[in-house]
PDB file of C-alpha atoms and ligand atoms in Angstrom:
ATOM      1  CA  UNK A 626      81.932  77.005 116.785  1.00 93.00           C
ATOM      2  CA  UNK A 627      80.843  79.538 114.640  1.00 98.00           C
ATOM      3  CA  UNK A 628      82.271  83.015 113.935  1.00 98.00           C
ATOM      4  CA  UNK A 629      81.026  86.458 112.748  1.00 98.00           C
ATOM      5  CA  UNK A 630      82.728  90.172 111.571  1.00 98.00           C
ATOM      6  CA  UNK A 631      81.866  92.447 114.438  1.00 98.00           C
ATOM      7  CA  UNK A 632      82.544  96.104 113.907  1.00 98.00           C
ATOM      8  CA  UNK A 633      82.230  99.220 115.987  1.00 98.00           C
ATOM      9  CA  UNK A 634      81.400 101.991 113.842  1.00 98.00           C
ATOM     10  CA  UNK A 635      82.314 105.704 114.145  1.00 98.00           C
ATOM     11  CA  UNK A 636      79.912 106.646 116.414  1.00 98.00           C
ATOM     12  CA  UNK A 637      80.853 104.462 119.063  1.00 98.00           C
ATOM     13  CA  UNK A 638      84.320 104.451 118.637  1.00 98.00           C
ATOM     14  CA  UNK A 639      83.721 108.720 119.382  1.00 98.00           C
ATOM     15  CA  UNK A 640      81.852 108.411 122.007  1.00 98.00           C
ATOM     16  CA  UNK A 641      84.381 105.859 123.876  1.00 98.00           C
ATOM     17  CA  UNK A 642      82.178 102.987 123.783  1.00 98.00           C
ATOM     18  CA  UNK A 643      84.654 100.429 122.346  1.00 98.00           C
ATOM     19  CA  UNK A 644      85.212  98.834 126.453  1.00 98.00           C
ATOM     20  CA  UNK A 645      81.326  98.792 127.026  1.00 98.00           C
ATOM     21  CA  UNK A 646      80.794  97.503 123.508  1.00 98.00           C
ATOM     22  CA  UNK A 647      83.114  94.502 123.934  1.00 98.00           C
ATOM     23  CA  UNK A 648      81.572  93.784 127.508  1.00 98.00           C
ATOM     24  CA  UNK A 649      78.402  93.212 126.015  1.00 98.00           C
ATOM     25  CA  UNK A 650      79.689  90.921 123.722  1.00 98.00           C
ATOM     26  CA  UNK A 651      82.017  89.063 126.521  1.00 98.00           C
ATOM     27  CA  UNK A 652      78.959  88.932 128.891  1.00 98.00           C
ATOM     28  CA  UNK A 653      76.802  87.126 126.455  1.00 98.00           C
ATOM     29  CA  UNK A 654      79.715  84.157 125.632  1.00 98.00           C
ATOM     30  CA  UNK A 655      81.198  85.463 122.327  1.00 98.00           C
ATOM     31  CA  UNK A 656      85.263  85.331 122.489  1.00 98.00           C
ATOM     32  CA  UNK A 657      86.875  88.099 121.071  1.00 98.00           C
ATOM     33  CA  UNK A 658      89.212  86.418 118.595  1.00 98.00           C
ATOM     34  CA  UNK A 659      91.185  89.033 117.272  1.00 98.00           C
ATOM     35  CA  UNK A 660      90.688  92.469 117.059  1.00 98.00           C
ATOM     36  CA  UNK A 661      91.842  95.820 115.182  1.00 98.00           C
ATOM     37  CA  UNK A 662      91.218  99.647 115.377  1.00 98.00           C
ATOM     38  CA  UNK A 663      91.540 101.098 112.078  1.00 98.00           C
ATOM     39  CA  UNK A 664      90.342 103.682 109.806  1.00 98.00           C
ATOM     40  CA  UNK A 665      89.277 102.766 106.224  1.00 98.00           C
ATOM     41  CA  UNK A 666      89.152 104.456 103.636  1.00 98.00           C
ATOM     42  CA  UNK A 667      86.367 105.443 101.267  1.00 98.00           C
ATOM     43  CA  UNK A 668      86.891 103.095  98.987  1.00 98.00           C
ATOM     44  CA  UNK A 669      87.691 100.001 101.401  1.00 98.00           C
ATOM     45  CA  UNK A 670      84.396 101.538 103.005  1.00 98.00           C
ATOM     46  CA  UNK A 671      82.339 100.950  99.409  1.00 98.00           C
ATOM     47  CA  UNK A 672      84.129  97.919  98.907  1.00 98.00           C
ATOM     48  CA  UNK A 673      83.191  96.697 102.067  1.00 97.00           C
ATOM     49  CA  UNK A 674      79.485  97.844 101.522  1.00 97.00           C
ATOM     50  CA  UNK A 675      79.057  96.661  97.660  1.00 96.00           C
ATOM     51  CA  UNK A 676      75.994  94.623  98.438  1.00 94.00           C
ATOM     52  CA  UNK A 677      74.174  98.004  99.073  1.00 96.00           C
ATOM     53  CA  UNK A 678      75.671 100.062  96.225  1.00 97.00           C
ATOM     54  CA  UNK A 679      72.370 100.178  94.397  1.00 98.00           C
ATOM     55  CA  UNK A 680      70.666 101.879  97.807  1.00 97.00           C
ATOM     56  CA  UNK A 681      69.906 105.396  98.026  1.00 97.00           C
ATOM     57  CA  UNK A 682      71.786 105.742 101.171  1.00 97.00           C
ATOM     58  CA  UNK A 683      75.234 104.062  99.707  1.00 98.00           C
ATOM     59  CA  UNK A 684      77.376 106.953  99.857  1.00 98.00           C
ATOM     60  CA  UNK A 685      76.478 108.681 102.390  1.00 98.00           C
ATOM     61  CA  UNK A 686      77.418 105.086 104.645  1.00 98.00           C
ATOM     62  CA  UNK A 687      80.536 104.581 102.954  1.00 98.00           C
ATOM     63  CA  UNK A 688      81.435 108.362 103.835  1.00 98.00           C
ATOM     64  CA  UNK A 689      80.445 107.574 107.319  1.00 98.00           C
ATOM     65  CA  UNK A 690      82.156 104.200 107.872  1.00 98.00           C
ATOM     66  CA  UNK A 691      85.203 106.232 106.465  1.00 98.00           C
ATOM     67  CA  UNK A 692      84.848 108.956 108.618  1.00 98.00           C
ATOM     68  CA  UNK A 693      86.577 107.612 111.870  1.00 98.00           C
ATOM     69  CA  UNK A 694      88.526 105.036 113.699  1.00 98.00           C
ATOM     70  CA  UNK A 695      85.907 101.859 113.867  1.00 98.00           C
ATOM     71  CA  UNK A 696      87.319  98.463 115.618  1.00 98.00           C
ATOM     72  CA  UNK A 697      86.532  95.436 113.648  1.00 98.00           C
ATOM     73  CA  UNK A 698      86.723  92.089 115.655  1.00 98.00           C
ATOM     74  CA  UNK A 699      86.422  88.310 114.955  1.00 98.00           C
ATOM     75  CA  UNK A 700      83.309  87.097 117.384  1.00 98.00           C
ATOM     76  CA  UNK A 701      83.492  83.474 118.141  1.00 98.00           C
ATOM     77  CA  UNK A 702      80.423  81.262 119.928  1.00 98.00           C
ATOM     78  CA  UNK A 703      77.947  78.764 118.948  1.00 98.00           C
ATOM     79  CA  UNK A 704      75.548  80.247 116.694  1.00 98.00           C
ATOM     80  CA  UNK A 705      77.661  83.419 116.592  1.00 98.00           C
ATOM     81  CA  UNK A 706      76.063  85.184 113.247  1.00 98.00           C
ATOM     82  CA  UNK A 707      72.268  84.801 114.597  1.00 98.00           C
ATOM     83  CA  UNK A 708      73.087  85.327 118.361  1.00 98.00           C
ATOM     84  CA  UNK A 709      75.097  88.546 117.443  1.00 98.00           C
ATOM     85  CA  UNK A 710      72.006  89.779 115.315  1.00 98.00           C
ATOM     86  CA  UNK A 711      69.446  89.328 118.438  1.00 98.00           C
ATOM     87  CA  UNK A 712      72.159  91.292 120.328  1.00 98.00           C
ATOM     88  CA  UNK A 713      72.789  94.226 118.336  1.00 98.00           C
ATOM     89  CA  UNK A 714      68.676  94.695 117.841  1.00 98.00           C
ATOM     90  CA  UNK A 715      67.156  96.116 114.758  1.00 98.00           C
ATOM     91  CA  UNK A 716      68.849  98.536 111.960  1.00 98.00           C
ATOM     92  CA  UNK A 717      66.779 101.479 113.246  1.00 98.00           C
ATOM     93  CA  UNK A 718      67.867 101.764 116.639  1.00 98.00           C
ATOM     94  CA  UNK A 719      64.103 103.118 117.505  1.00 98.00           C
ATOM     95  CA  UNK A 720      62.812  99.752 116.321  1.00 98.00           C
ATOM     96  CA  UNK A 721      65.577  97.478 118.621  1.00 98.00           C
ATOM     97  CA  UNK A 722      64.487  95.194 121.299  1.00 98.00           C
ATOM     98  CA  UNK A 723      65.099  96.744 124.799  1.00 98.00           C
ATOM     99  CA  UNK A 724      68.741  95.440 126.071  1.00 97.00           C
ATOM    100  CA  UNK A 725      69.825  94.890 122.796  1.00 98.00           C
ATOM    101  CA  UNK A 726      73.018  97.357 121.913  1.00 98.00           C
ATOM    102  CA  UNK A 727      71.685  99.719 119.151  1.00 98.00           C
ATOM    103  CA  UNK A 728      68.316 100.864 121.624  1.00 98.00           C
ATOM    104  CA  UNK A 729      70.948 101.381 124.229  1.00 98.00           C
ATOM    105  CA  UNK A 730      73.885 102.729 121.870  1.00 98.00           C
ATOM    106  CA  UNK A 731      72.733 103.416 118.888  1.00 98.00           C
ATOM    107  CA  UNK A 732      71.986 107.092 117.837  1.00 98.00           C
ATOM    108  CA  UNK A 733      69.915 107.023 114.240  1.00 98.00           C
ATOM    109  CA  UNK A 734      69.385 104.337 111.402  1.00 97.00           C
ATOM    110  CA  UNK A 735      72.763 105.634 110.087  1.00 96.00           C
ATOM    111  CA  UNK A 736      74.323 106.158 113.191  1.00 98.00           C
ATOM    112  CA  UNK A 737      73.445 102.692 114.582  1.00 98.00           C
ATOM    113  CA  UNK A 738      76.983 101.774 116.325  1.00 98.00           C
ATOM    114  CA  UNK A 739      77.660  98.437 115.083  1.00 98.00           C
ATOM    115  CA  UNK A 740      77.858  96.180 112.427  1.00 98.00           C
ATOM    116  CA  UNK A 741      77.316  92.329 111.993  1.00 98.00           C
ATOM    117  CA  UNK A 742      77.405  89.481 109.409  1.00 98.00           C
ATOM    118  CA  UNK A 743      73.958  88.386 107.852  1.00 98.00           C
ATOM    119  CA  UNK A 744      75.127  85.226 107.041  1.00 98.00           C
ATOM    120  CA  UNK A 745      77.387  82.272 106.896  1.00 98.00           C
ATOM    121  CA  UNK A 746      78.684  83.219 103.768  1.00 97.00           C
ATOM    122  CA  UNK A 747      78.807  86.501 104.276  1.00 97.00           C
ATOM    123  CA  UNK A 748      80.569  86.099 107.645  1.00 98.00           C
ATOM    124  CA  UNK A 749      83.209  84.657 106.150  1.00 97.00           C
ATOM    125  CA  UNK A 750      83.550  87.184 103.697  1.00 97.00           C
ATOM    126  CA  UNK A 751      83.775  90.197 105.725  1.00 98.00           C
ATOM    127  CA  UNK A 752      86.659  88.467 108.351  1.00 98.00           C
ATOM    128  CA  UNK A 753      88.722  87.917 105.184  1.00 98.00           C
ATOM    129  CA  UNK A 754      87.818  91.178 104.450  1.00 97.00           C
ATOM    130  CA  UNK A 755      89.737  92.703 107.328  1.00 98.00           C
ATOM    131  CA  UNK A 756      91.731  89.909 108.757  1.00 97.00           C
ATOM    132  CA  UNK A 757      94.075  87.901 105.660  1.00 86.00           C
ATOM    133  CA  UNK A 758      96.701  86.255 106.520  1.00 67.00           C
TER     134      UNK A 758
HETATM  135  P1  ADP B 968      72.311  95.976 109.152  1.00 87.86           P
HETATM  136  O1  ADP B 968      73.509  96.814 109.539  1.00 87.86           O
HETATM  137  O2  ADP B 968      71.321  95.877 110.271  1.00 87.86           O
HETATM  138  O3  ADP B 968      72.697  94.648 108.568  1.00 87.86           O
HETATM  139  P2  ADP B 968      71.719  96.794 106.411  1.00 87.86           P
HETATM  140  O4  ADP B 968      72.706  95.748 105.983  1.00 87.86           O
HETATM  141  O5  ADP B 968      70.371  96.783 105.814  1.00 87.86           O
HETATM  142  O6  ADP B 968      71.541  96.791 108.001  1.00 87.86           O
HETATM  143  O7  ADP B 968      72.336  98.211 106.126  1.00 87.86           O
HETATM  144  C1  ADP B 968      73.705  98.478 106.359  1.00 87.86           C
HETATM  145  C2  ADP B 968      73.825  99.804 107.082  1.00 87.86           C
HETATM  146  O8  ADP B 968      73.346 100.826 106.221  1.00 87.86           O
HETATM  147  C3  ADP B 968      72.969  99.921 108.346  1.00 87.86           C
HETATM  148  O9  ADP B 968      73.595  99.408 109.502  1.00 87.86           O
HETATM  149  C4  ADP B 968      72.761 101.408 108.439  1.00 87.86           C
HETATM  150  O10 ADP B 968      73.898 102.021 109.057  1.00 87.86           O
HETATM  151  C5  ADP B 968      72.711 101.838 106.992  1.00 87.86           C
HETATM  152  N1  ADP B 968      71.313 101.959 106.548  1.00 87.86           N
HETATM  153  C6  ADP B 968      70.449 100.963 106.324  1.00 87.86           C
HETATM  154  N2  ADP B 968      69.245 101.420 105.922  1.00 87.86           N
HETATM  155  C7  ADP B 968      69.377 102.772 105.880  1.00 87.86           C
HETATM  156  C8  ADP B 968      68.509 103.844 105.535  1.00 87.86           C
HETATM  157  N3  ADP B 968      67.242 103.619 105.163  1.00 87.86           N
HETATM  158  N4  ADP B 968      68.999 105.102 105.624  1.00 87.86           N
HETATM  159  C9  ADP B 968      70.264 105.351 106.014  1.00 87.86           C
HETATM  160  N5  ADP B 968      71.145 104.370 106.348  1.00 87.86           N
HETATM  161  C10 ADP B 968      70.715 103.112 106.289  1.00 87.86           C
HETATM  162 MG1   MG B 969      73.727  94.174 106.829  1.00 87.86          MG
END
């Protein structure tokens, strides 16, 4: 079993589509591990995000990933880091897959509802990122 950092950004969160969120992840085998609503700070957000400090758009997403209550969750399934990535759909939500949750959630390239973890490495990573214990 593998497992993967799952988070629902601002956007979603706002628009109250945490349940229908964690459906889609429920209906397509993941197991919801452990879960937490919180609201970061700025720099927890850049922290978080240091892989893309040298990108033009770095502040402005750690000011948005601080802006609002996200919920960050442990996904658990076979293949969890991949499958998660086919299920969330591309970065630009106007570029995702039909189905996938960022064409049907997802409001801009910044705005694009939820996060996942690239890799093994970096999956493990961002859940001790959010969940030490
Ligand atoms: P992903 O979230 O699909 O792994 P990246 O790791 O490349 O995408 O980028 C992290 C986040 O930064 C994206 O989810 C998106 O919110 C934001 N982002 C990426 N590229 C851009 C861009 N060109 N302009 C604005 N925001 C961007
Ligand atoms: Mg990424």
């Amino acid at each position: 079993m593998e497992r993967t950092l799952s988070i629902i950004k601002p956007d979603a969160v706002e628009r109250d589509l945490i349940q229908k969120i964690k459906d889609e992840f429920l209906n397509n085998s993941f197991k919801i591990v452990n879960e937490r609503k919180i609201h970061i700070t700025k720099q927890e957000a850049e922290k978080f995000y240091k892989v893309h400090e040298t990108k033009p758009f770095y502040s402005d997403l750690c000011d948005y990933l601080s802006s609002g209550p996200i919920v960050v969750m442990i996904l658990e399934k076979e293949n969890a880091i991949l499958d998660n990535r086919k299920l969330m759909g591309a970065t630009n939500p106007t570029e995702a897959e039909e189905g996938t949750i960022r064409k049907k959630y997802g409001i801009s390239i910044d705005k694009n509802s939820v996060h996942g973890s690239d890799s093994l490495d970096n999956a493990k990573i961002e859940i001790n990122f959010f969940f030490k214990d």
